[in-house]
mmCIF file of C-alpha atoms in Angstrom:
data_model
loop_
_atom_site.group_PDB
_atom_site.id
_atom_site.type_symbol
_atom_site.label_atom_id
_atom_site.label_comp_id
_atom_site.label_asym_id
_atom_site.label_seq_id
_atom_site.Cartn_x
_atom_site.Cartn_y
_atom_site.Cartn_z
ATOM 1 C CA SER A 1 -0.068 0.184 -0.031
ATOM 2 C CA SER A 2 0.819 3.791 -0.445
ATOM 3 C CA GLU A 3 2.079 5.952 2.049
ATOM 4 C CA LEU A 4 1.131 9.660 3.012
ATOM 5 C CA THR A 5 4.028 11.535 4.852
ATOM 6 C CA GLN A 6 3.470 14.395 7.142
ATOM 7 C CA ASP A 7 6.152 16.238 9.333
ATOM 8 C CA PRO A 8 4.749 14.918 12.997
ATOM 9 C CA ALA A 9 4.887 18.544 14.611
ATOM 10 C CA VAL A 10 4.812 22.043 13.695
ATOM 11 C CA SER A 11 4.504 24.952 15.909
ATOM 12 C CA VAL A 12 2.786 28.479 14.774
ATOM 13 C CA ALA A 13 2.725 31.777 17.076
ATOM 14 C CA LEU A 14 -0.887 33.069 17.555
ATOM 15 C CA GLY A 15 -2.003 34.911 14.577
ATOM 16 C CA GLN A 16 0.709 33.813 12.085
ATOM 17 C CA THR A 17 0.254 31.251 9.447
ATOM 18 C CA VAL A 18 1.406 27.599 9.235
ATOM 19 C CA ARG A 19 1.606 25.071 6.240
ATOM 20 C CA ILE A 20 1.183 21.571 7.036
ATOM 21 C CA THR A 21 2.207 19.126 4.341
ATOM 22 C CA CYS A 22 1.513 15.789 3.141
ATOM 23 C CA GLN A 23 3.592 13.777 0.260
ATOM 24 C CA GLY A 24 2.757 10.984 -1.500
ATOM 25 C CA ASP A 25 2.617 8.989 -4.724
ATOM 26 C CA SER A 26 -1.366 8.711 -4.258
ATOM 27 C CA LEU A 27 -1.828 12.730 -4.412
ATOM 28 C CA ARG A 28 -0.825 12.564 -7.963
ATOM 29 C CA SER A 29 -4.000 10.513 -8.442
ATOM 30 C CA TYR A 30 -6.459 11.838 -5.827
ATOM 31 C CA TYR A 31 -6.746 14.946 -3.812
ATOM 32 C CA ALA A 32 -6.071 14.939 -0.137
ATOM 33 C CA SER A 33 -8.655 15.281 2.343
ATOM 34 C CA TRP A 34 -7.756 16.910 5.736
ATOM 35 C CA TYR A 35 -8.926 15.984 9.324
ATOM 36 C CA GLN A 36 -8.841 18.226 12.565
ATOM 37 C CA GLN A 37 -8.664 16.022 15.649
ATOM 38 C CA ARG A 38 -8.497 17.738 19.020
ATOM 39 C CA PRO A 39 -7.818 15.766 22.058
ATOM 40 C CA GLY A 40 -10.404 13.204 23.204
ATOM 41 C CA GLN A 41 -12.393 13.920 20.306
ATOM 42 C CA ALA A 42 -13.459 12.675 16.666
ATOM 43 C CA PRO A 43 -11.693 13.613 13.497
ATOM 44 C CA VAL A 44 -13.547 16.452 11.774
ATOM 45 C CA LEU A 45 -12.961 17.010 8.118
ATOM 46 C CA VAL A 46 -11.250 20.669 7.195
ATOM 47 C CA ILE A 47 -10.406 20.600 3.811
ATOM 48 C CA TYR A 48 -11.571 17.988 1.004
ATOM 49 C CA GLY A 49 -11.019 18.305 -2.714
ATOM 50 C CA GLU A 50 -8.978 20.960 -4.585
ATOM 51 C CA ASN A 51 -9.616 23.464 -2.056
ATOM 52 C CA ASN A 52 -13.147 23.339 -0.524
ATOM 53 C CA ARG A 53 -14.217 23.465 3.307
ATOM 54 C CA PRO A 54 -17.233 22.017 4.434
ATOM 55 C CA SER A 55 -19.830 24.328 6.384
ATOM 56 C CA GLY A 56 -18.513 25.641 9.838
ATOM 57 C CA ILE A 57 -15.132 25.448 8.958
ATOM 58 C CA PRO A 58 -13.608 28.804 9.307
ATOM 59 C CA ASP A 59 -11.963 29.919 5.984
ATOM 60 C CA ARG A 60 -8.644 30.560 7.711
ATOM 61 C CA PHE A 61 -8.121 26.946 6.661
ATOM 62 C CA SER A 62 -7.003 26.397 2.975
ATOM 63 C CA GLY A 63 -5.604 23.637 1.011
ATOM 64 C CA SER A 64 -3.599 23.214 -2.033
ATOM 65 C CA THR A 65 -1.966 20.393 -4.192
ATOM 66 C CA SER A 66 1.096 20.281 -6.528
ATOM 67 C CA GLY A 67 2.407 17.108 -7.780
ATOM 68 C CA ASN A 68 2.831 14.777 -4.904
ATOM 69 C CA THR A 69 2.327 17.240 -2.489
ATOM 70 C CA GLY A 70 -0.835 18.261 -0.420
ATOM 71 C CA SER A 71 -0.835 21.209 1.659
ATOM 72 C CA LEU A 72 -3.169 22.511 4.258
ATOM 73 C CA THR A 73 -2.716 26.184 5.558
ATOM 74 C CA ILE A 74 -4.329 27.796 8.650
ATOM 75 C CA THR A 75 -3.786 31.510 8.048
ATOM 76 C CA GLY A 76 -4.256 33.472 11.284
ATOM 77 C CA ALA A 77 -3.907 30.384 13.714
ATOM 78 C CA GLN A 78 -6.241 30.657 16.729
ATOM 79 C CA ALA A 79 -5.574 28.731 20.276
ATOM 80 C CA GLU A 80 -8.597 26.439 19.083
ATOM 81 C CA ASP A 81 -6.349 25.502 15.816
ATOM 82 C CA GLU A 82 -4.382 23.206 18.375
ATOM 83 C CA ALA A 83 -4.615 20.094 17.301
ATOM 84 C CA ASP A 84 -3.818 16.632 15.374
ATOM 85 C CA TYR A 85 -4.233 17.012 11.859
ATOM 86 C CA TYR A 86 -4.495 13.947 9.210
ATOM 87 C CA CYS A 87 -4.073 14.160 5.437
ATOM 88 C CA ALA A 88 -5.831 11.317 3.677
ATOM 89 C CA SER A 89 -6.953 9.981 0.277
ATOM 90 C CA ARG A 90 -7.689 6.857 -1.808
ATOM 91 C CA ASP A 91 -4.527 4.780 -2.261
ATOM 92 C CA SER A 92 -3.251 4.971 -5.962
ATOM 93 C CA SER A 93 -1.976 1.349 -5.513
ATOM 94 C CA ASP A 94 -5.536 -0.041 -4.575
ATOM 95 C CA ASN A 95 -7.785 2.230 -5.207
ATOM 96 C CA HIS A 96 -10.801 0.761 -2.860
ATOM 97 C CA HIS A 97 -8.602 1.200 -0.064
ATOM 98 C CA TYR A 98 -7.917 4.273 1.933
ATOM 99 C CA VAL A 99 -4.632 5.660 3.293
ATOM 100 C CA PHE A 100 -3.994 8.437 6.215
ATOM 101 C CA GLY A 101 -0.703 10.416 6.969
ATOM 102 C CA ILE A 102 0.462 9.723 10.171
ATOM 103 C CA GLY A 103 -0.902 13.216 11.538
ATOM 104 C CA THR A 104 1.077 16.658 12.169
ATOM 105 C CA THR A 105 0.377 17.542 15.653
ATOM 106 C CA VAL A 106 0.029 21.872 15.819
ATOM 107 C CA THR A 107 0.892 23.646 18.512
ATOM 108 C CA VAL A 108 -0.444 27.007 18.705
ATOM 109 C CA LEU A 109 2.108 29.313 20.966
ATOM 110 C CA GLU B 1 -28.997 16.413 11.460
ATOM 111 C CA VAL B 2 -26.567 13.950 9.767
ATOM 112 C CA GLN B 3 -25.030 11.576 12.584
ATOM 113 C CA LEU B 4 -23.216 8.447 13.269
ATOM 114 C CA VAL B 5 -23.347 6.635 16.423
ATOM 115 C CA GLU B 6 -21.428 3.891 17.524
ATOM 116 C CA SER B 7 -21.883 0.928 19.678
ATOM 117 C CA GLY B 8 -20.519 -2.334 20.622
ATOM 118 C CA GLY B 9 -17.184 -1.818 21.890
ATOM 119 C CA GLY B 10 -15.735 -3.770 25.136
ATOM 120 C CA LEU B 11 -13.228 -5.536 26.868
ATOM 121 C CA ILE B 12 -12.750 -8.757 25.098
ATOM 122 C CA GLN B 13 -10.318 -11.634 25.260
ATOM 123 C CA PRO B 14 -7.452 -12.456 22.314
ATOM 124 C CA GLY B 15 -9.358 -14.592 19.964
ATOM 125 C CA GLY B 16 -12.950 -13.452 20.636
ATOM 126 C CA SER B 17 -15.261 -11.819 18.496
ATOM 127 C CA LEU B 18 -17.208 -8.538 18.766
ATOM 128 C CA ARG B 19 -19.731 -6.657 16.594
ATOM 129 C CA LEU B 20 -19.491 -2.963 16.580
ATOM 130 C CA SER B 21 -22.561 -1.115 15.074
ATOM 131 C CA CYS B 22 -23.143 2.502 13.833
ATOM 132 C CA ALA B 23 -26.453 3.915 13.721
ATOM 133 C CA ALA B 24 -27.051 6.441 11.419
ATOM 134 C CA SER B 25 -29.634 9.520 11.305
ATOM 135 C CA GLY B 26 -30.227 11.955 8.582
ATOM 136 C CA PHE B 27 -28.975 9.918 5.702
ATOM 137 C CA ALA B 28 -29.312 6.254 4.308
ATOM 138 C CA VAL B 29 -26.459 4.297 4.643
ATOM 139 C CA SER B 30 -27.814 2.180 2.075
ATOM 140 C CA SER B 31 -27.054 4.464 -0.592
ATOM 141 C CA ASN B 32 -23.704 5.616 0.831
ATOM 142 C CA TYR B 33 -20.120 4.512 1.006
ATOM 143 C CA MET B 34 -19.467 3.860 4.529
ATOM 144 C CA SER B 35 -16.159 3.166 6.146
ATOM 145 C CA TRP B 36 -14.789 2.195 9.451
ATOM 146 C CA VAL B 37 -11.552 3.845 10.775
ATOM 147 C CA ARG B 38 -9.577 3.199 14.053
ATOM 148 C CA GLN B 39 -7.120 4.499 16.308
ATOM 149 C CA ALA B 40 -4.967 2.739 18.502
ATOM 150 C CA PRO B 41 -3.898 4.349 21.803
ATOM 151 C CA GLY B 42 -1.608 7.062 21.231
ATOM 152 C CA LYS B 43 -1.245 6.779 17.346
ATOM 153 C CA GLY B 44 -2.765 7.818 14.392
ATOM 154 C CA LEU B 45 -5.666 6.964 12.266
ATOM 155 C CA GLU B 46 -5.839 3.422 10.359
ATOM 156 C CA TRP B 47 -8.892 2.575 7.539
ATOM 157 C CA VAL B 48 -10.157 -0.546 8.227
ATOM 158 C CA SER B 49 -12.748 -1.105 5.965
ATOM 159 C CA LEU B 50 -15.104 0.372 3.350
ATOM 160 C CA THR B 51 -18.718 -0.843 1.732
ATOM 161 C CA TYR B 52 -20.015 0.532 -1.641
ATOM 162 C CA SER B 53 -23.535 1.543 -2.108
ATOM 163 C CA GLY B 54 -23.597 -1.386 -4.101
ATOM 164 C CA GLY B 55 -22.281 -4.050 -1.613
ATOM 165 C CA ASN B 56 -18.604 -4.468 -2.562
ATOM 166 C CA THR B 57 -16.631 -4.581 0.513
ATOM 167 C CA TYR B 58 -12.987 -4.105 1.259
ATOM 168 C CA TYR B 59 -10.103 -4.248 3.800
ATOM 169 C CA ALA B 60 -7.102 -3.073 5.173
ATOM 170 C CA ASP B 61 -4.470 -6.233 5.064
ATOM 171 C CA SER B 62 -4.198 -6.234 8.856
ATOM 172 C CA VAL B 63 -7.730 -7.210 9.241
ATOM 173 C CA LYS B 64 -8.529 -9.050 6.071
ATOM 174 C CA GLY B 65 -10.273 -12.503 6.680
ATOM 175 C CA ARG B 66 -11.060 -11.389 10.362
ATOM 176 C CA PHE B 67 -13.545 -8.629 9.984
ATOM 177 C CA THR B 68 -16.797 -8.414 7.916
ATOM 178 C CA ILE B 69 -18.553 -5.143 7.261
ATOM 179 C CA SER B 70 -21.995 -5.194 6.571
ATOM 180 C CA ARG B 71 -25.227 -3.204 6.359
ATOM 181 C CA ASP B 72 -28.829 -3.646 8.255
ATOM 182 C CA ASN B 73 -30.784 -1.338 5.735
ATOM 183 C CA SER B 74 -34.259 -1.499 7.463
ATOM 184 C CA LYS B 75 -32.230 -0.450 10.725
ATOM 185 C CA ASN B 76 -30.353 2.150 8.831
ATOM 186 C CA THR B 77 -27.025 0.928 10.700
ATOM 187 C CA LEU B 78 -23.559 -0.108 9.628
ATOM 188 C CA HIS B 79 -21.796 -2.924 11.377
ATOM 189 C CA LEU B 80 -18.110 -4.425 11.626
ATOM 190 C CA GLN B 81 -17.840 -8.120 12.497
ATOM 191 C CA MET B 82 -14.717 -8.664 14.319
ATOM 192 C CA ASN B 83 -13.395 -12.180 14.814
ATOM 193 C CA ARG B 84 -10.115 -13.719 15.760
ATOM 194 C CA LEU B 85 -9.251 -10.296 17.765
ATOM 195 C CA ARG B 86 -5.905 -9.957 18.776
ATOM 196 C CA ASP B 87 -3.653 -7.238 20.902
ATOM 197 C CA GLY B 88 -2.935 -4.853 17.960
ATOM 198 C CA ASP B 89 -7.050 -4.240 17.333
ATOM 199 C CA THR B 90 -7.079 -2.454 20.618
ATOM 200 C CA ALA B 91 -8.232 0.505 19.796
ATOM 201 C CA VAL B 92 -11.333 3.384 19.305
ATOM 202 C CA TYR B 93 -13.233 2.610 16.244
ATOM 203 C CA TYR B 94 -15.155 5.282 14.150
ATOM 204 C CA CYS B 95 -17.475 4.828 11.327
ATOM 205 C CA ALA B 96 -17.733 7.522 8.501
ATOM 206 C CA ARG B 97 -19.591 8.196 5.693
ATOM 207 C CA GLU B 98 -17.453 8.723 2.521
ATOM 208 C CA LEU B 99 -18.755 11.172 -0.049
ATOM 209 C CA VAL B 100 -17.722 11.291 -3.857
ATOM 210 C CA ALA B 101 -17.176 14.298 -5.887
ATOM 211 C CA ALA B 102 -16.188 15.248 -9.755
ATOM 212 C CA ALA B 103 -13.040 16.843 -10.463
ATOM 213 C CA ASP B 104 -11.263 17.909 -13.648
ATOM 214 C CA ASN B 105 -8.955 15.117 -13.738
ATOM 215 C CA GLY B 106 -11.250 12.503 -11.854
ATOM 216 C CA TYR B 107 -12.889 12.256 -8.519
ATOM 217 C CA TYR B 108 -12.084 13.022 -5.004
ATOM 218 C CA TYR B 109 -13.145 10.827 -1.931
ATOM 219 C CA TYR B 110 -13.423 12.488 1.586
ATOM 220 C CA LEU B 111 -15.007 11.305 4.966
ATOM 221 C CA ASP B 112 -17.406 14.106 5.935
ATOM 222 C CA VAL B 113 -19.205 12.738 8.997
ATOM 223 C CA TRP B 114 -17.760 10.747 11.417
ATOM 224 C CA GLY B 115 -19.150 8.862 14.632
ATOM 225 C CA LYS B 116 -18.242 9.446 18.028
ATOM 226 C CA VAL B 117 -16.414 6.567 18.882
ATOM 227 C CA THR B 118 -16.465 3.208 20.665
ATOM 228 C CA THR B 119 -13.521 1.455 22.450
ATOM 229 C CA VAL B 120 -12.057 -1.920 21.657
ATOM 230 C CA THR B 121 -9.852 -3.442 24.156
ATOM 231 C CA VAL B 122 -8.245 -6.799 23.572
ATOM 232 C CA SER B 123 -6.624 -8.140 26.518
ATOM 233 C CA SER B 124 -6.156 -11.422 29.016
#
């Protein structure tokens, strides 16, 4: 199966911008989706497709894709954005399977 | 309101069986793609299984041959039958709805609704 690679952790100052990246061969075939998971809570979809936000997700969250890399950007990070963020996509080596990245822990300083 | 509520988790000995349930409201499981995703303690998310609206089913290699995903359309409920459980199956389990949308270069898939969680602990 394919893998999606994420940095384990990043930090961002309150109000600043942070970009989280996700690399993998599957992203050449499928857009990444991004999930926010706060401690003790279920994941929540924040970005899907080229750059789509579900209802209720603040517009400070945005996504982009280039080649085999997907990115999630938080512009003007807030304290409540401190969470784990996972990318995911269908697996290009077996497109009936899903693959998740290892997750990136975002700390807002 | 679109919602998923899991149940059925618990403490089970290695080699035992459990059946997880995921009751949906606000939409029909029969006409949607549905997945199970799990998360071992302190670890990341791991996809477990997928069923298409047409009934085809798919599994991660780690559970293939031991787990079975199914639906009860009359109760609008998704199930995960877990047999021959191992220590490594200890995790919280989420059910999720998968949506598909057309893009310029194909389709994209995403899990838009997740259940709250049910916990499975495999231990002697």
